[in-house]
Short mmCIF file of C-alpha atoms in Angstrom, two decimals:
data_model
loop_
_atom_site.label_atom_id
_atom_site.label_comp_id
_atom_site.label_asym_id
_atom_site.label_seq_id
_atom_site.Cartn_x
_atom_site.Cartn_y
_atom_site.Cartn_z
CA UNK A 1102 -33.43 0.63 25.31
CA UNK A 1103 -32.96 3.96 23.77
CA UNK A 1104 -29.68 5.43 23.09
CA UNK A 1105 -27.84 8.45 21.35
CA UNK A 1106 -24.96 8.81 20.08
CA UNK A 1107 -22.25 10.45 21.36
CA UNK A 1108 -19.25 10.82 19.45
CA UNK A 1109 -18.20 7.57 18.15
CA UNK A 1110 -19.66 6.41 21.09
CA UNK A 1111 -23.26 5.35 21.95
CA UNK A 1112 -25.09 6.90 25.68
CA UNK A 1113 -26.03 6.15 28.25
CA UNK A 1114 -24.54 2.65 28.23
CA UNK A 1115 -22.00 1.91 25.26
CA UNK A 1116 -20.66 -1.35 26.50
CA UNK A 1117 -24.31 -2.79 26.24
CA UNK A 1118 -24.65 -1.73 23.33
CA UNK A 1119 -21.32 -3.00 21.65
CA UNK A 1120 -21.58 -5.86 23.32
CA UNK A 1121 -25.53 -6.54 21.24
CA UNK A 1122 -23.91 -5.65 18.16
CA UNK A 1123 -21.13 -7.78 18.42
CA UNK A 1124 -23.69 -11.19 19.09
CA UNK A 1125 -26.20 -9.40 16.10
CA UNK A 1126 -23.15 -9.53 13.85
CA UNK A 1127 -22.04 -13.70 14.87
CA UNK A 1128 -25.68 -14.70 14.00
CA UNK A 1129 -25.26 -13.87 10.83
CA UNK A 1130 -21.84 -13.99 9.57
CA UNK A 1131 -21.81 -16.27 6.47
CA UNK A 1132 -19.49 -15.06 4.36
CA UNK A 1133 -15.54 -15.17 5.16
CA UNK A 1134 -15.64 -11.00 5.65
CA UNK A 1135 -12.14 -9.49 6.53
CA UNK A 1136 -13.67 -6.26 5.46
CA UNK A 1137 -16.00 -4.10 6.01
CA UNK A 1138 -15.88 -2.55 2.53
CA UNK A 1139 -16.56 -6.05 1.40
CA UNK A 1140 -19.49 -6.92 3.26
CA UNK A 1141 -22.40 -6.43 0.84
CA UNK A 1142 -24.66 -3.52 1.79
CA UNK A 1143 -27.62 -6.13 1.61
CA UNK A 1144 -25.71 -7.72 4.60
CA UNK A 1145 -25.01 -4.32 6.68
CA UNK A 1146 -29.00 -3.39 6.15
CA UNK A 1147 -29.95 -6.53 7.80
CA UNK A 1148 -27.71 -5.81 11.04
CA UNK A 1149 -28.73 -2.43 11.24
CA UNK A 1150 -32.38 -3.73 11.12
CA UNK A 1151 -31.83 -6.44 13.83
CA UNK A 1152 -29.74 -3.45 15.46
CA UNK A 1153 -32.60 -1.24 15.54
CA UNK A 1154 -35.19 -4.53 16.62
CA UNK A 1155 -33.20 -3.65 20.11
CA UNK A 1156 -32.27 -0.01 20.29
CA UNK A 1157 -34.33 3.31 19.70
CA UNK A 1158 -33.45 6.64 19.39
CA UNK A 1159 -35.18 9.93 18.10
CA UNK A 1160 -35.81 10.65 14.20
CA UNK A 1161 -33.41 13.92 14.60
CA UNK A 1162 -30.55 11.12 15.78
CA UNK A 1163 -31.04 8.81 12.69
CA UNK A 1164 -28.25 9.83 10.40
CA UNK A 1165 -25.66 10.01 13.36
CA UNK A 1166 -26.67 6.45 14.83
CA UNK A 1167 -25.98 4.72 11.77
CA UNK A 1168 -22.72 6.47 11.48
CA UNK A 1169 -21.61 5.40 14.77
CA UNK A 1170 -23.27 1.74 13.94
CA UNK A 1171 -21.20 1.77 11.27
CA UNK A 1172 -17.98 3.08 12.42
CA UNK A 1173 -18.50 0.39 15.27
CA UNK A 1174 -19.38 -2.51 13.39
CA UNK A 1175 -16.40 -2.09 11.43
CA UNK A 1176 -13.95 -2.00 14.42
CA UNK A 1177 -15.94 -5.13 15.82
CA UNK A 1178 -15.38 -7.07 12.61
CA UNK A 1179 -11.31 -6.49 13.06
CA UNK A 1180 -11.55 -6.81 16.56
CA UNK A 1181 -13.55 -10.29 15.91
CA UNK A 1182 -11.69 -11.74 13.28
CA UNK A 1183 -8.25 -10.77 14.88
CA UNK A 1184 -9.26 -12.64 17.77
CA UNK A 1185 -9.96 -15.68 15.70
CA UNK A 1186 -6.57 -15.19 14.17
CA UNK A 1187 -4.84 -14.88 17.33
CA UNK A 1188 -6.76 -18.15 18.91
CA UNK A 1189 -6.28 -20.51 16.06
CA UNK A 1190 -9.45 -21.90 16.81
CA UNK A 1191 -13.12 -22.06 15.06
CA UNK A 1192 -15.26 -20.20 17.24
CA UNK A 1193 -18.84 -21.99 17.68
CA UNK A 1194 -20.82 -19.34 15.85
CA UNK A 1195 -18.97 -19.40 12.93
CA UNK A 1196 -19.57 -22.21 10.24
CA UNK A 1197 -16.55 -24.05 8.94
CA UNK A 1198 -16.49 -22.60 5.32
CA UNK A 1199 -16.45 -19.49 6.67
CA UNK A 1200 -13.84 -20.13 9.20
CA UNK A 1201 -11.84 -21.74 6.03
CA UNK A 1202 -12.52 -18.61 3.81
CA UNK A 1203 -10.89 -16.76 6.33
CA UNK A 1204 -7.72 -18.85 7.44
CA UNK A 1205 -7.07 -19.37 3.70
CA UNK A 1206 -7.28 -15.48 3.30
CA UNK A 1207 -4.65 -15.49 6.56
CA UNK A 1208 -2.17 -17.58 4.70
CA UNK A 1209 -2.58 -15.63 1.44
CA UNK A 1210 0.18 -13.17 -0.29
CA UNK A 1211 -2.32 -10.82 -0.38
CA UNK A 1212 -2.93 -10.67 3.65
CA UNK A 1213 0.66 -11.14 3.99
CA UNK A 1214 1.69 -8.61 2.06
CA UNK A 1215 -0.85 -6.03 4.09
CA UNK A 1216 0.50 -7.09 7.00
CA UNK A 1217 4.04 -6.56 6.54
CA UNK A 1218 3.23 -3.29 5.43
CA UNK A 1219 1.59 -1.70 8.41
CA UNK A 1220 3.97 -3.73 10.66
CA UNK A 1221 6.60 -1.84 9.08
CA UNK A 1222 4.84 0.99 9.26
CA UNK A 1223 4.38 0.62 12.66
CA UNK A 1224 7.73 0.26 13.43
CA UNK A 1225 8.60 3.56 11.87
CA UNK A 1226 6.21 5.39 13.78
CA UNK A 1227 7.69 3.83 16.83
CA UNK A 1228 11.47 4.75 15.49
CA UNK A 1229 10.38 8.08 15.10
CA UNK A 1230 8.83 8.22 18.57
CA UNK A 1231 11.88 7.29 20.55
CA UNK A 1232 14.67 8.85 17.87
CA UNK A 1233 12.85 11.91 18.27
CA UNK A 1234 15.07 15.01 19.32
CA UNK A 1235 15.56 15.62 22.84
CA UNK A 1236 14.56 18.56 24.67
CA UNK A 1237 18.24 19.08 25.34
CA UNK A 1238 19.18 19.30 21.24
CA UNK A 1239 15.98 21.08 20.34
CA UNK A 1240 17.31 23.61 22.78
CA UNK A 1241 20.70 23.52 21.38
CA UNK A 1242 19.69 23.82 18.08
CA UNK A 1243 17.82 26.61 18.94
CA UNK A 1244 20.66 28.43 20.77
CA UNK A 1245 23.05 27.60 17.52
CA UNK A 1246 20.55 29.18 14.79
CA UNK A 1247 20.11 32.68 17.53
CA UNK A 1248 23.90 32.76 17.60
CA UNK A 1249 24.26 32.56 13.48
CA UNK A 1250 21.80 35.71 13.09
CA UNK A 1251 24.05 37.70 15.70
CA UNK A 1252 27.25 37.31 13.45
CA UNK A 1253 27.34 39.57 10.82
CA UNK A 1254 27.97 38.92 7.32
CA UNK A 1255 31.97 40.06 7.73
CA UNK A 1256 32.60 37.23 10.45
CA UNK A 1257 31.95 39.89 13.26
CA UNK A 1258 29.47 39.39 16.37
CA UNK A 1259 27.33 42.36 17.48
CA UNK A 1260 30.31 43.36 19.38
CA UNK A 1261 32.31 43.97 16.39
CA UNK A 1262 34.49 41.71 17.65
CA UNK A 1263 35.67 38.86 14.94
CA UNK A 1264 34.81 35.52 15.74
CA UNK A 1265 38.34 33.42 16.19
CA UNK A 1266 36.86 30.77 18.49
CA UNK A 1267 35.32 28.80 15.68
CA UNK A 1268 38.70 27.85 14.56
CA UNK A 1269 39.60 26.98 18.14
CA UNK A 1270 36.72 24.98 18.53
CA UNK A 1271 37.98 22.62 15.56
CA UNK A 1272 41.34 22.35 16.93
CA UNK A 1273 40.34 21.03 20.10
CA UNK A 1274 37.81 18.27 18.28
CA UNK A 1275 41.45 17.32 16.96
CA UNK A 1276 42.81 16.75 20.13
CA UNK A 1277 39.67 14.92 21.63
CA UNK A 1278 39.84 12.30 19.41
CA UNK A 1279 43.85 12.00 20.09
CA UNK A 1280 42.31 11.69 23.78
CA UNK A 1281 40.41 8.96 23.04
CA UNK A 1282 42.72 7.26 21.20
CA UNK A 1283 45.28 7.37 23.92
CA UNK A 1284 42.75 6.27 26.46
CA UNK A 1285 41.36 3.56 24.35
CA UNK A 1286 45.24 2.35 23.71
CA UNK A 1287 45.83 2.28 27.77
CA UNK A 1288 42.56 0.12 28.17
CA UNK A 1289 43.97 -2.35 25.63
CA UNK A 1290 47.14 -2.34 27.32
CA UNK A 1291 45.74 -2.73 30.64
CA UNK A 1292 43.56 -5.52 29.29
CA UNK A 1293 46.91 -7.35 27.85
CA UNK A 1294 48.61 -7.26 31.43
CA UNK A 1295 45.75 -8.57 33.35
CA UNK A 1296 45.69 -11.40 31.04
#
């Protein structure tokens, strides 16, 4: 079948074609691998030959199929041993040492220590997702800092008038929270009578 690449992608039909590496990578996986840095290049050579055994492409593609090979190969070994992970279970292609090698690597500090990592750095990413400013405050921020460069240096607005409201404005803050107070003392009471 001959293919091209396409991105990180191979054409015309990149499911097919993922789906070949992925069984060209079980039948020979002999070596607990968790990463494709660590798989020797001896190794990678040997599924790009089998690789290229079922695929063609033209000479000018070369460099950029291999890319994509390996950019793919690489997600298929995470995506394959995650799944192994996840199951709990030795898959039938995989020999027993090797399904050792990696569970032992899965209970290791190292591992753990990777994993709480991203995990944590996931969950920052995801904090700053939803804590993220509204459009609401980015709006009233905005509005705030346009305000500040109308006031002049001497406390005056373009006017000429001086600004007295910002002293207002702190005065009632004062008497909002003696609002709440009140209403929060009334809601305790309330709560005392129905009892």
């Amino acid at each position: 079948m001959k293919i091209f690449p396409r991105g990180k992608e191979f054409y015309p039909n990149h499911t097919h074609v993922i789906h070949a590496l992925s069984n060209i990578m079980r039948s020979k996986f002999d070596s607990p691998y968790h990463t494709w840095k660590e798989i020797p290049i001896e190794v990678r050579n040997m599924w790009f030959d089998k690789f290229k055994k079922k695929f063609c492409w033209d000479d000018e593609h070369a460099h950029e199929i291999r890319r994509v090979f390996e950019f793919r190969a690489s997600s298929r070994l995470k995506g394959m041993t995650f799944e192994i992970r996840k199951s709990g279970k030795q898959p039938v292609w995989l020999s027993k040492d090797v399904y050792d090698g990696l569970c032992a690597y899965w209970e290791s500090e190292e591992f753990k220590g990777k994993s709480m990592r991203k995990n944590y750095k996931e969950s920052q990413l995801l904090m700053n997702h939803f804590h993220s400013p509204t459009l609401g405050e980015k709006i009233n921020h905005l509005s705030i800092k346009s305000q500040k460069r109308h006031i002049g240096s001497n406390g005056e607005d373009e006017d000429g008038d001086e600004d007295e409201d910002e002293d207002e404005d702190d005065d009632d803050d004062d008497d909002d929270d003696d609002d709440s107070n009140d209403d929060q003392q009334e809601n305790e009471d309330a709560d005392k009578n129905d009892k």
